């Protein structure tokens, strides 16, 4: 799919299979349980045009319910009951903003590893040293 922003999702199953010691925030989507990936590909023009929105979403990155509430009540309630799809998230973002969003389910759990805690940084260094 062609897009202005590509955002990665990592399944709980793949993440916990390879890195069971990592604590992540998961949400139940229609496609399964996912954590946000720490990898996005973004057209720089898209960031410039939507800086306020990107700043807000970034500040809420550990609060998926808050982020979803920005997409409206329909998306919020569907997320609460585990019926929200990645396609619905893409479509809602595409209607709300001046860019096209594409969600990608990554088979690589490393994409979901943060480095904001010493233990996570240690794990990232261990992975990268191999």
PDB file of C-alpha atoms in Angstrom:
ATOM      1  CA  UNK A   1       0.000   0.000   0.000  1.00  0.00           C
ATOM      2  CA  UNK A   2       1.139   3.524  -0.696  1.00  0.00           C
ATOM      3  CA  UNK A   3       1.189   5.836   2.300  1.00  0.00           C
ATOM      4  CA  UNK A   4       2.662   8.871   4.007  1.00  0.00           C
ATOM      5  CA  UNK A   5       3.198   7.102   7.310  1.00  0.00           C
ATOM      6  CA  UNK A   6       3.813   3.415   7.934  1.00  0.00           C
ATOM      7  CA  UNK A   7       3.425   2.269  11.532  1.00  0.00           C
ATOM      8  CA  UNK A   8       4.433  -1.151  12.808  1.00  0.00           C
ATOM      9  CA  UNK A   9       2.549  -3.502  15.106  1.00  0.00           C
ATOM     10  CA  UNK A  10       4.068  -6.583  16.764  1.00  0.00           C
ATOM     11  CA  UNK A  11       1.919  -9.479  17.916  1.00  0.00           C
ATOM     12  CA  UNK A  12       1.981 -10.426  21.573  1.00  0.00           C
ATOM     13  CA  UNK A  13       2.516 -14.063  20.626  1.00  0.00           C
ATOM     14  CA  UNK A  14       5.678 -13.374  18.593  1.00  0.00           C
ATOM     15  CA  UNK A  15       6.997 -10.875  21.128  1.00  0.00           C
ATOM     16  CA  UNK A  16       6.519 -13.106  24.172  1.00  0.00           C
ATOM     17  CA  UNK A  17       7.796 -16.151  22.308  1.00  0.00           C
ATOM     18  CA  UNK A  18      11.175 -14.555  21.649  1.00  0.00           C
ATOM     19  CA  UNK A  19      11.429 -12.040  24.534  1.00  0.00           C
ATOM     20  CA  UNK A  20       9.224 -13.246  27.419  1.00  0.00           C
ATOM     21  CA  UNK A  21      11.047 -11.021  29.905  1.00  0.00           C
ATOM     22  CA  UNK A  22      10.064  -7.778  28.152  1.00  0.00           C
ATOM     23  CA  UNK A  23       7.103  -5.898  29.611  1.00  0.00           C
ATOM     24  CA  UNK A  24       4.995  -4.294  26.867  1.00  0.00           C
ATOM     25  CA  UNK A  25       1.628  -2.603  26.610  1.00  0.00           C
ATOM     26  CA  UNK A  26      -0.746  -4.642  24.448  1.00  0.00           C
ATOM     27  CA  UNK A  27      -4.139  -3.922  22.946  1.00  0.00           C
ATOM     28  CA  UNK A  28      -6.649  -6.399  21.567  1.00  0.00           C
ATOM     29  CA  UNK A  29      -7.528  -5.658  17.975  1.00  0.00           C
ATOM     30  CA  UNK A  30      -9.731  -7.799  15.765  1.00  0.00           C
ATOM     31  CA  UNK A  31      -6.557  -9.354  14.302  1.00  0.00           C
ATOM     32  CA  UNK A  32      -5.133 -10.311  17.733  1.00  0.00           C
ATOM     33  CA  UNK A  33      -3.142  -8.764  20.602  1.00  0.00           C
ATOM     34  CA  UNK A  34      -0.503  -6.225  19.563  1.00  0.00           C
ATOM     35  CA  UNK A  35       2.080  -3.840  20.906  1.00  0.00           C
ATOM     36  CA  UNK A  36       3.150  -0.784  18.985  1.00  0.00           C
ATOM     37  CA  UNK A  37       6.381  -1.084  17.119  1.00  0.00           C
ATOM     38  CA  UNK A  38       9.077   1.478  17.691  1.00  0.00           C
ATOM     39  CA  UNK A  39       9.619   1.799  13.994  1.00  0.00           C
ATOM     40  CA  UNK A  40       7.746   4.129  11.679  1.00  0.00           C
ATOM     41  CA  UNK A  41       8.460   5.423   8.220  1.00  0.00           C
ATOM     42  CA  UNK A  42       7.113   8.944   7.811  1.00  0.00           C
ATOM     43  CA  UNK A  43       7.186  11.430   4.966  1.00  0.00           C
ATOM     44  CA  UNK A  44       8.857  14.529   6.515  1.00  0.00           C
ATOM     45  CA  UNK A  45       6.283  16.814   4.875  1.00  0.00           C
ATOM     46  CA  UNK A  46       3.594  14.891   6.745  1.00  0.00           C
ATOM     47  CA  UNK A  47       5.255  15.670  10.062  1.00  0.00           C
ATOM     48  CA  UNK A  48       5.577  19.371   9.219  1.00  0.00           C
ATOM     49  CA  UNK A  49       1.904  19.631   8.231  1.00  0.00           C
ATOM     50  CA  UNK A  50       0.666  17.704  11.284  1.00  0.00           C
ATOM     51  CA  UNK A  51       3.236  18.565  13.968  1.00  0.00           C
ATOM     52  CA  UNK A  52       0.637  19.336  16.638  1.00  0.00           C
ATOM     53  CA  UNK A  53      -1.073  15.951  16.177  1.00  0.00           C
ATOM     54  CA  UNK A  54       2.217  14.017  16.057  1.00  0.00           C
ATOM     55  CA  UNK A  55       3.400  15.745  19.235  1.00  0.00           C
ATOM     56  CA  UNK A  56       0.168  14.846  21.040  1.00  0.00           C
ATOM     57  CA  UNK A  57       0.226  11.201  19.928  1.00  0.00           C
ATOM     58  CA  UNK A  58       3.902  10.880  20.848  1.00  0.00           C
ATOM     59  CA  UNK A  59       3.203  12.208  24.341  1.00  0.00           C
ATOM     60  CA  UNK A  60       0.523   9.502  24.737  1.00  0.00           C
ATOM     61  CA  UNK A  61       2.607   6.640  23.331  1.00  0.00           C
ATOM     62  CA  UNK A  62       2.209   4.452  26.441  1.00  0.00           C
ATOM     63  CA  UNK A  63      -1.550   5.082  26.598  1.00  0.00           C
ATOM     64  CA  UNK A  64      -3.212   3.350  23.642  1.00  0.00           C
ATOM     65  CA  UNK A  65      -6.749   4.006  24.921  1.00  0.00           C
ATOM     66  CA  UNK A  66      -6.035   7.747  24.986  1.00  0.00           C
ATOM     67  CA  UNK A  67      -4.572   7.626  21.496  1.00  0.00           C
ATOM     68  CA  UNK A  68      -7.570   5.695  20.221  1.00  0.00           C
ATOM     69  CA  UNK A  69      -9.959   8.190  21.824  1.00  0.00           C
ATOM     70  CA  UNK A  70      -8.494  10.819  19.473  1.00  0.00           C
ATOM     71  CA  UNK A  71      -9.964   8.798  16.597  1.00  0.00           C
ATOM     72  CA  UNK A  72     -13.504   9.160  17.918  1.00  0.00           C
ATOM     73  CA  UNK A  73     -16.002   7.230  19.995  1.00  0.00           C
ATOM     74  CA  UNK A  74     -16.640   4.511  17.427  1.00  0.00           C
ATOM     75  CA  UNK A  75     -12.965   3.503  17.306  1.00  0.00           C
ATOM     76  CA  UNK A  76     -12.636   3.847  21.082  1.00  0.00           C
ATOM     77  CA  UNK A  77     -15.556   1.540  21.863  1.00  0.00           C
ATOM     78  CA  UNK A  78     -14.522  -0.985  19.217  1.00  0.00           C
ATOM     79  CA  UNK A  79     -11.050  -1.087  20.811  1.00  0.00           C
ATOM     80  CA  UNK A  80     -12.595  -1.639  24.264  1.00  0.00           C
ATOM     81  CA  UNK A  81     -14.396  -4.739  23.004  1.00  0.00           C
ATOM     82  CA  UNK A  82     -11.490  -5.980  20.852  1.00  0.00           C
ATOM     83  CA  UNK A  83     -13.275  -5.478  17.520  1.00  0.00           C
ATOM     84  CA  UNK A  84     -11.240  -2.595  16.059  1.00  0.00           C
ATOM     85  CA  UNK A  85      -9.266  -3.543  12.944  1.00  0.00           C
ATOM     86  CA  UNK A  86      -6.015  -2.119  11.628  1.00  0.00           C
ATOM     87  CA  UNK A  87      -7.862  -1.240   8.422  1.00  0.00           C
ATOM     88  CA  UNK A  88     -10.417   0.790  10.415  1.00  0.00           C
ATOM     89  CA  UNK A  89      -7.613   2.661  12.177  1.00  0.00           C
ATOM     90  CA  UNK A  90      -6.012   3.448   8.812  1.00  0.00           C
ATOM     91  CA  UNK A  91      -9.319   4.603   7.313  1.00  0.00           C
ATOM     92  CA  UNK A  92     -10.179   6.818  10.287  1.00  0.00           C
ATOM     93  CA  UNK A  93      -6.746   8.482  10.269  1.00  0.00           C
ATOM     94  CA  UNK A  94      -6.971   8.964   6.501  1.00  0.00           C
ATOM     95  CA  UNK A  95     -10.350  10.711   6.874  1.00  0.00           C
ATOM     96  CA  UNK A  96      -9.240  12.893   9.811  1.00  0.00           C
ATOM     97  CA  UNK A  97      -5.858  14.099   8.604  1.00  0.00           C
ATOM     98  CA  UNK A  98      -4.085  15.223   5.473  1.00  0.00           C
ATOM     99  CA  UNK A  99      -2.065  12.026   5.071  1.00  0.00           C
ATOM    100  CA  UNK A 100      -2.453   8.337   4.339  1.00  0.00           C
ATOM    101  CA  UNK A 101      -1.600   5.955   7.179  1.00  0.00           C
ATOM    102  CA  UNK A 102      -0.650   2.307   6.692  1.00  0.00           C
ATOM    103  CA  UNK A 103      -0.372  -0.238   9.509  1.00  0.00           C
ATOM    104  CA  UNK A 104       2.137  -3.054   9.120  1.00  0.00           C
ATOM    105  CA  UNK A 105       2.195  -6.213  11.209  1.00  0.00           C
ATOM    106  CA  UNK A 106       5.877  -6.915  11.720  1.00  0.00           C
ATOM    107  CA  UNK A 107       7.156 -10.464  12.185  1.00  0.00           C
ATOM    108  CA  UNK A 108      10.198  -9.032  14.005  1.00  0.00           C
ATOM    109  CA  UNK A 109       9.683  -8.631  17.764  1.00  0.00           C
ATOM    110  CA  UNK A 110      12.836  -6.509  17.980  1.00  0.00           C
ATOM    111  CA  UNK A 111      10.796  -3.683  16.413  1.00  0.00           C
ATOM    112  CA  UNK A 112       8.782  -3.525  19.646  1.00  0.00           C
ATOM    113  CA  UNK A 113      11.703  -3.195  22.060  1.00  0.00           C
ATOM    114  CA  UNK A 114      12.059   0.184  23.763  1.00  0.00           C
ATOM    115  CA  UNK A 115      15.289   1.558  25.149  1.00  0.00           C
ATOM    116  CA  UNK A 116      13.706   3.835  27.750  1.00  0.00           C
ATOM    117  CA  UNK A 117      14.623   1.622  30.724  1.00  0.00           C
ATOM    118  CA  UNK A 118      18.104   0.354  31.640  1.00  0.00           C
ATOM    119  CA  UNK A 119      16.982  -3.280  31.304  1.00  0.00           C
ATOM    120  CA  UNK A 120      15.606  -2.613  27.810  1.00  0.00           C
ATOM    121  CA  UNK A 121      18.780  -0.825  26.765  1.00  0.00           C
ATOM    122  CA  UNK A 122      20.822  -3.771  28.014  1.00  0.00           C
ATOM    123  CA  UNK A 123      18.679  -6.185  25.972  1.00  0.00           C
ATOM    124  CA  UNK A 124      18.957  -3.990  22.852  1.00  0.00           C
ATOM    125  CA  UNK A 125      22.744  -3.930  23.207  1.00  0.00           C
ATOM    126  CA  UNK A 126      22.780  -7.707  23.610  1.00  0.00           C
ATOM    127  CA  UNK A 127      20.669  -8.183  20.465  1.00  0.00           C
ATOM    128  CA  UNK A 128      22.760  -5.760  18.421  1.00  0.00           C
ATOM    129  CA  UNK A 129      26.044  -7.339  19.506  1.00  0.00           C
ATOM    130  CA  UNK A 130      25.049 -10.665  17.899  1.00  0.00           C
TER     131      UNK A 130
END
